[in-house]
Amino acid sequence: MTAPFYIIVGDDYRGFSDEDKAFVLSDFYEKMLKNQGWPETNAKVVLGQGVSYHDREFLSHTLKKRGVDNFYPLPEVAPLDVTHKRSQENVLISKPEKFSQYRYRFDLSITDKVDRLSDHVTGKHVGAMLLMEASRQATIAVLEDEYCSTAEVDYGLILDRFDSQFNGYLFPLPCTLDTSIEELRSSSKNITVIVKTTVSQCGTVIANINLDVTLCITKVLDKIEARKAQGVVKDLEQSFAQSDAQQLHIA
């Protein structure tokens, strides 16, 4: 007899749920409250996207108490320092899994707190902006591990180019990002690389996202950024001065 199979996704993806195998979180909770014997102890329960960290832990604890051993949660998310984020809620990838030099794998991990990037939610698929941000985080994570963590100097990252190609919809289910580094140039001052990420779901490639990045010594980069910041402030001041002069001339 085939074991029952259920998927849990966040309430933002209600359009994806079918009330048979795929449930939004609130409906899954409601059904558990009404039926203490559900889900069945031999059921396979897979956690999809859009569920908060609190609910992930609560589901794991509750299902275990009900004797459901086959619960498949999302892996632990990557640390803040390797993704350059300030809030864990904004981390979209799992801890990196390194296969060999320059080759890594991540799992997509979306909570219910990323409305800034997914404000156009259709209720069925994951928006492209989330995949692009997840790929950007994966890029930072692999460069931190491969270069920054072992370098004798501090590096800052400059994004030179961002290319993306989408082949289909990504649904709020488990998803992998395979990320590799291709080194183009290296000198005592900087390193230029292409970081390529392939986004896949259930064996199908959904997107290919490539970032050209230059790793620059932080002290040098800070000076460049400060100089450019001063320049744009000066340019803005001049543009307002010219605008004021034109208005006076018209008057």
CSV table of C-alpha atoms in Angstrom, one decimal:
chain,number,residue,atom,x,y,z
A,1,MET,CA,0.0,0.0,0.0
A,2,THR,CA,1.4,3.4,-1.0
A,3,ALA,CA,2.0,5.7,2.0
A,4,PRO,CA,0.0,9.0,2.1
A,5,PHE,CA,2.0,12.0,0.7
A,6,TYR,CA,1.5,15.6,1.8
A,7,ILE,CA,3.1,18.9,1.1
A,8,ILE,CA,2.9,22.0,3.3
A,9,VAL,CA,3.5,25.5,1.8
A,10,GLY,CA,3.0,29.0,3.2
A,11,ASP,CA,-0.4,30.7,3.1
A,12,ASP,CA,0.9,33.1,0.4
A,13,TYR,CA,0.8,30.1,-2.0
A,14,ARG,CA,-2.8,29.2,-1.5
A,15,GLY,CA,-3.3,29.1,-5.3
A,16,PHE,CA,-0.8,26.1,-5.4
A,17,SER,CA,-2.6,24.0,-2.8
A,18,ASP,CA,-5.1,21.4,-3.9
A,19,GLU,CA,-6.5,20.3,-0.5
A,20,ASP,CA,-5.6,16.7,-1.4
A,21,LYS,CA,-1.8,16.5,-1.3
A,22,ALA,CA,-0.7,20.1,-1.1
A,23,PHE,CA,-1.9,22.2,1.9
A,24,VAL,CA,-1.3,25.8,2.9
A,25,LEU,CA,0.0,25.9,6.5
A,26,SER,CA,-3.3,27.2,8.1
A,27,ASP,CA,-5.4,24.5,6.4
A,28,PHE,CA,-2.9,21.8,7.5
A,29,TYR,CA,-3.1,23.0,11.1
A,30,GLU,CA,-6.9,23.1,10.9
A,31,LYS,CA,-7.1,19.5,9.7
A,32,MET,CA,-4.8,18.3,12.4
A,33,LEU,CA,-7.0,20.0,15.1
A,34,LYS,CA,-10.1,18.3,13.7
A,35,ASN,CA,-8.5,14.9,13.4
A,36,GLN,CA,-6.1,13.7,16.0
A,37,GLY,CA,-5.2,10.7,13.9
A,38,TRP,CA,-4.1,12.8,10.9
A,39,PRO,CA,-1.7,12.7,9.2
A,40,GLU,CA,-1.3,9.0,9.3
A,41,THR,CA,1.8,7.6,11.0
A,42,ASN,CA,3.1,6.2,7.8
A,43,ALA,CA,2.6,9.4,5.9
A,44,LYS,CA,5.4,11.3,4.1
A,45,VAL,CA,5.2,15.0,4.8
A,46,VAL,CA,7.3,17.4,2.8
A,47,LEU,CA,7.9,21.1,3.8
A,48,GLY,CA,7.7,23.5,0.9
A,49,GLN,CA,8.4,27.2,0.8
A,50,GLY,CA,6.9,30.2,2.6
A,51,VAL,CA,6.8,28.8,6.1
A,52,SER,CA,8.3,30.7,9.1
A,53,TYR,CA,11.1,29.3,11.2
A,54,HIS,CA,8.8,29.1,14.2
A,55,ASP,CA,6.3,27.0,12.3
A,56,ARG,CA,9.0,24.8,10.9
A,57,GLU,CA,10.0,23.8,14.4
A,58,PHE,CA,6.4,23.5,15.6
A,59,LEU,CA,5.5,21.2,12.7
A,60,SER,CA,8.5,19.0,13.3
A,61,HIS,CA,7.7,18.7,17.0
A,62,THR,CA,4.0,18.1,16.5
A,63,LEU,CA,4.4,15.5,13.8
A,64,LYS,CA,6.9,13.6,15.8
A,65,LYS,CA,4.5,13.5,18.8
A,66,ARG,CA,1.8,12.1,16.5
A,67,GLY,CA,4.2,9.3,15.4
A,68,VAL,CA,4.9,10.7,11.9
A,69,ASP,CA,8.6,9.9,11.4
A,70,ASN,CA,8.8,10.7,7.7
A,71,PHE,CA,8.9,14.5,7.8
A,72,TYR,CA,11.2,16.2,5.4
A,73,PRO,CA,12.0,19.8,6.5
A,74,LEU,CA,14.1,22.3,4.7
A,75,PRO,CA,17.8,22.3,5.7
A,76,GLU,CA,19.3,24.8,8.1
A,77,VAL,CA,19.8,28.3,6.5
A,78,ALA,CA,23.2,29.7,5.8
A,79,PRO,CA,24.8,32.0,8.4
A,80,LEU,CA,24.4,35.8,8.1
A,81,ASP,CA,28.1,36.4,7.7
A,82,VAL,CA,28.4,34.4,4.5
A,83,THR,CA,25.3,35.9,2.9
A,84,HIS,CA,26.0,39.5,4.0
A,85,LYS,CA,22.5,39.8,5.5
A,86,ARG,CA,21.4,41.4,8.8
A,87,SER,CA,18.3,39.3,9.4
A,88,GLN,CA,17.9,35.6,9.2
A,89,GLU,CA,14.4,36.0,7.8
A,90,ASN,CA,16.0,37.4,4.6
A,91,VAL,CA,18.4,34.5,4.1
A,92,LEU,CA,17.1,32.5,1.1
A,93,ILE,CA,19.6,29.7,1.0
A,94,SER,CA,20.7,26.8,3.1
A,95,LYS,CA,24.3,26.2,4.4
A,96,PRO,CA,26.6,25.6,1.5
A,97,GLU,CA,27.4,22.0,0.6
A,98,LYS,CA,30.8,21.8,-1.1
A,99,PHE,CA,31.4,19.1,-3.6
A,100,SER,CA,34.9,20.1,-4.9
A,101,GLN,CA,36.9,23.2,-5.4
A,102,TYR,CA,34.7,25.9,-6.9
A,103,ARG,CA,31.5,23.7,-6.9
A,104,TYR,CA,28.7,24.0,-4.3
A,105,ARG,CA,25.1,23.2,-3.7
A,106,PHE,CA,22.4,25.0,-1.8
A,107,ASP,CA,18.7,24.5,-1.0
A,108,LEU,CA,16.2,27.3,-1.5
A,109,SER,CA,14.7,28.4,1.8
A,110,ILE,CA,11.9,30.9,1.7
A,111,THR,CA,10.0,32.0,4.8
A,112,ASP,CA,6.8,34.1,5.1
A,113,LYS,CA,8.8,37.3,5.7
A,114,VAL,CA,10.2,38.2,2.2
A,115,ASP,CA,7.2,40.4,1.0
A,116,ARG,CA,9.6,43.1,-0.2
A,117,LEU,CA,10.8,40.8,-3.0
A,118,SER,CA,7.6,38.7,-3.5
A,119,ASP,CA,5.1,41.5,-3.4
A,120,HIS,CA,3.5,40.3,-6.7
A,121,VAL,CA,2.8,36.8,-5.4
A,122,THR,CA,0.4,35.0,-7.7
A,123,GLY,CA,-0.4,32.3,-5.1
A,124,LYS,CA,1.0,29.6,-7.3
A,125,HIS,CA,4.7,30.1,-8.2
A,126,VAL,CA,7.8,31.7,-6.7
A,127,GLY,CA,8.7,35.0,-8.2
A,128,ALA,CA,11.8,35.5,-10.3
A,129,MET,CA,13.2,38.2,-8.0
A,130,LEU,CA,13.4,35.7,-5.2
A,131,LEU,CA,15.5,33.3,-7.4
A,132,MET,CA,17.7,36.2,-8.4
A,133,GLU,CA,18.3,37.2,-4.8
A,134,ALA,CA,18.9,33.6,-3.8
A,135,SER,CA,21.5,33.2,-6.5
A,136,ARG,CA,23.1,36.5,-5.4
A,137,GLN,CA,23.4,35.1,-1.9
A,138,ALA,CA,24.8,31.8,-3.2
A,139,THR,CA,27.4,33.8,-5.1
A,140,ILE,CA,28.5,35.7,-2.0
A,141,ALA,CA,28.6,32.5,0.1
A,142,VAL,CA,30.8,30.6,-2.4
A,143,LEU,CA,33.2,33.6,-2.8
A,144,GLU,CA,33.4,34.0,1.0
A,145,ASP,CA,34.3,30.3,1.4
A,146,GLU,CA,36.6,30.0,-1.6
A,147,TYR,CA,38.5,33.3,-1.3
A,148,CYS,CA,37.6,35.6,1.6
A,149,SER,CA,37.9,33.1,4.4
A,150,THR,CA,41.5,32.2,3.6
A,151,ALA,CA,42.8,35.4,2.1
A,152,GLU,CA,45.6,37.4,3.9
A,153,VAL,CA,43.7,40.6,3.0
A,154,ASP,CA,40.1,41.6,3.3
A,155,TYR,CA,38.1,41.6,0.1
A,156,GLY,CA,35.0,43.5,-0.9
A,157,LEU,CA,32.8,42.3,-3.8
A,158,ILE,CA,31.9,44.3,-6.8
A,159,LEU,CA,29.0,43.1,-9.0
A,160,ASP,CA,30.0,43.8,-12.7
A,161,ARG,CA,27.3,41.9,-14.5
A,162,PHE,CA,24.1,40.0,-13.7
A,163,ASP,CA,22.6,37.7,-16.4
A,164,SER,CA,19.5,35.5,-15.9
A,165,GLN,CA,17.6,33.1,-18.1
A,166,PHE,CA,14.3,31.5,-17.0
A,167,ASN,CA,13.0,28.3,-18.5
A,168,GLY,CA,9.8,27.8,-16.6
A,169,TYR,CA,7.9,28.3,-13.3
A,170,LEU,CA,9.4,27.5,-10.0
A,171,PHE,CA,6.7,26.3,-7.5
A,172,PRO,CA,6.9,26.5,-3.7
A,173,LEU,CA,8.5,23.1,-3.3
A,174,PRO,CA,12.0,22.0,-2.4
A,175,CYS,CA,14.5,23.4,-4.9
A,176,THR,CA,18.3,23.2,-5.4
A,177,LEU,CA,20.9,25.8,-6.5
A,178,ASP,CA,24.1,24.4,-8.0
A,179,THR,CA,26.8,27.1,-8.0
A,180,SER,CA,30.2,27.0,-9.5
A,181,ILE,CA,33.1,29.5,-9.9
A,182,GLU,CA,35.1,30.2,-13.0
A,183,GLU,CA,38.1,32.3,-12.4
A,184,LEU,CA,39.0,34.7,-15.2
A,185,ARG,CA,41.8,36.9,-13.9
A,186,SER,CA,43.8,37.2,-10.7
A,187,SER,CA,46.3,39.8,-9.5
A,188,SER,CA,47.7,41.2,-6.3
A,189,LYS,CA,45.0,43.8,-6.2
A,190,ASN,CA,41.8,41.9,-7.4
A,191,ILE,CA,40.3,38.7,-8.7
A,192,THR,CA,37.7,38.5,-11.4
A,193,VAL,CA,35.3,35.6,-11.6
A,194,ILE,CA,32.0,34.4,-13.1
A,195,VAL,CA,29.7,32.6,-10.6
A,196,LYS,CA,27.2,30.4,-12.4
A,197,THR,CA,24.1,29.1,-10.6
A,198,THR,CA,21.6,26.5,-12.0
A,199,VAL,CA,18.2,26.5,-10.3
A,200,SER,CA,16.5,23.1,-10.5
A,201,GLN,CA,13.3,21.5,-9.2
A,202,CYS,CA,12.5,17.8,-9.4
A,203,GLY,CA,15.2,17.3,-11.9
A,204,THR,CA,14.1,20.2,-14.2
A,205,VAL,CA,16.3,23.2,-14.8
A,206,ILE,CA,14.2,26.3,-14.0
A,207,ALA,CA,16.8,29.0,-14.4
A,208,ASN,CA,20.5,29.8,-15.2
A,209,ILE,CA,21.8,32.9,-13.4
A,210,ASN,CA,25.3,34.1,-13.8
A,211,LEU,CA,27.1,36.9,-11.9
A,212,ASP,CA,30.4,38.5,-13.0
A,213,VAL,CA,32.1,39.6,-9.8
A,214,THR,CA,35.4,41.4,-9.0
A,215,LEU,CA,37.0,40.8,-5.6
A,216,CYS,CA,38.8,44.0,-4.6
A,217,ILE,CA,41.0,44.7,-1.6
A,218,THR,CA,38.6,46.4,0.9
A,219,LYS,CA,40.9,49.3,1.7
A,220,VAL,CA,41.1,50.1,-2.0
A,221,LEU,CA,37.4,49.6,-2.6
A,222,ASP,CA,36.5,51.8,0.4
A,223,LYS,CA,38.5,54.7,-1.1
A,224,ILE,CA,36.9,54.2,-4.5
A,225,GLU,CA,33.4,54.2,-3.1
A,226,ALA,CA,34.0,57.2,-0.9
A,227,ARG,CA,35.4,59.2,-3.8
A,228,LYS,CA,32.4,58.2,-6.0
A,229,ALA,CA,30.0,59.1,-3.2
A,230,GLN,CA,31.5,62.6,-2.8
A,231,GLY,CA,31.4,63.0,-6.6
A,232,VAL,CA,27.7,62.2,-6.9
A,233,VAL,CA,26.9,64.6,-4.0
A,234,LYS,CA,28.8,67.3,-5.8
A,235,ASP,CA,27.0,66.5,-9.1
A,236,LEU,CA,23.6,66.7,-7.3
A,237,GLU,CA,24.4,70.0,-5.7
A,238,GLN,CA,25.5,71.4,-9.1
A,239,SER,CA,22.3,70.2,-10.8
A,240,PHE,CA,20.2,72.0,-8.1
A,241,ALA,CA,22.2,75.1,-8.5
A,242,GLN,CA,21.7,75.1,-12.3
A,243,SER,CA,18.0,74.4,-11.8
A,244,ASP,CA,17.7,77.4,-9.4
A,245,ALA,CA,19.6,79.6,-11.9
A,246,GLN,CA,17.2,78.6,-14.7
A,247,GLN,CA,14.2,79.4,-12.6
A,248,LEU,CA,15.6,82.8,-11.7
A,249,HIS,CA,16.3,83.5,-15.4
A,250,ILE,CA,12.7,82.6,-16.3
A,251,ALA,CA,11.3,84.8,-13.5
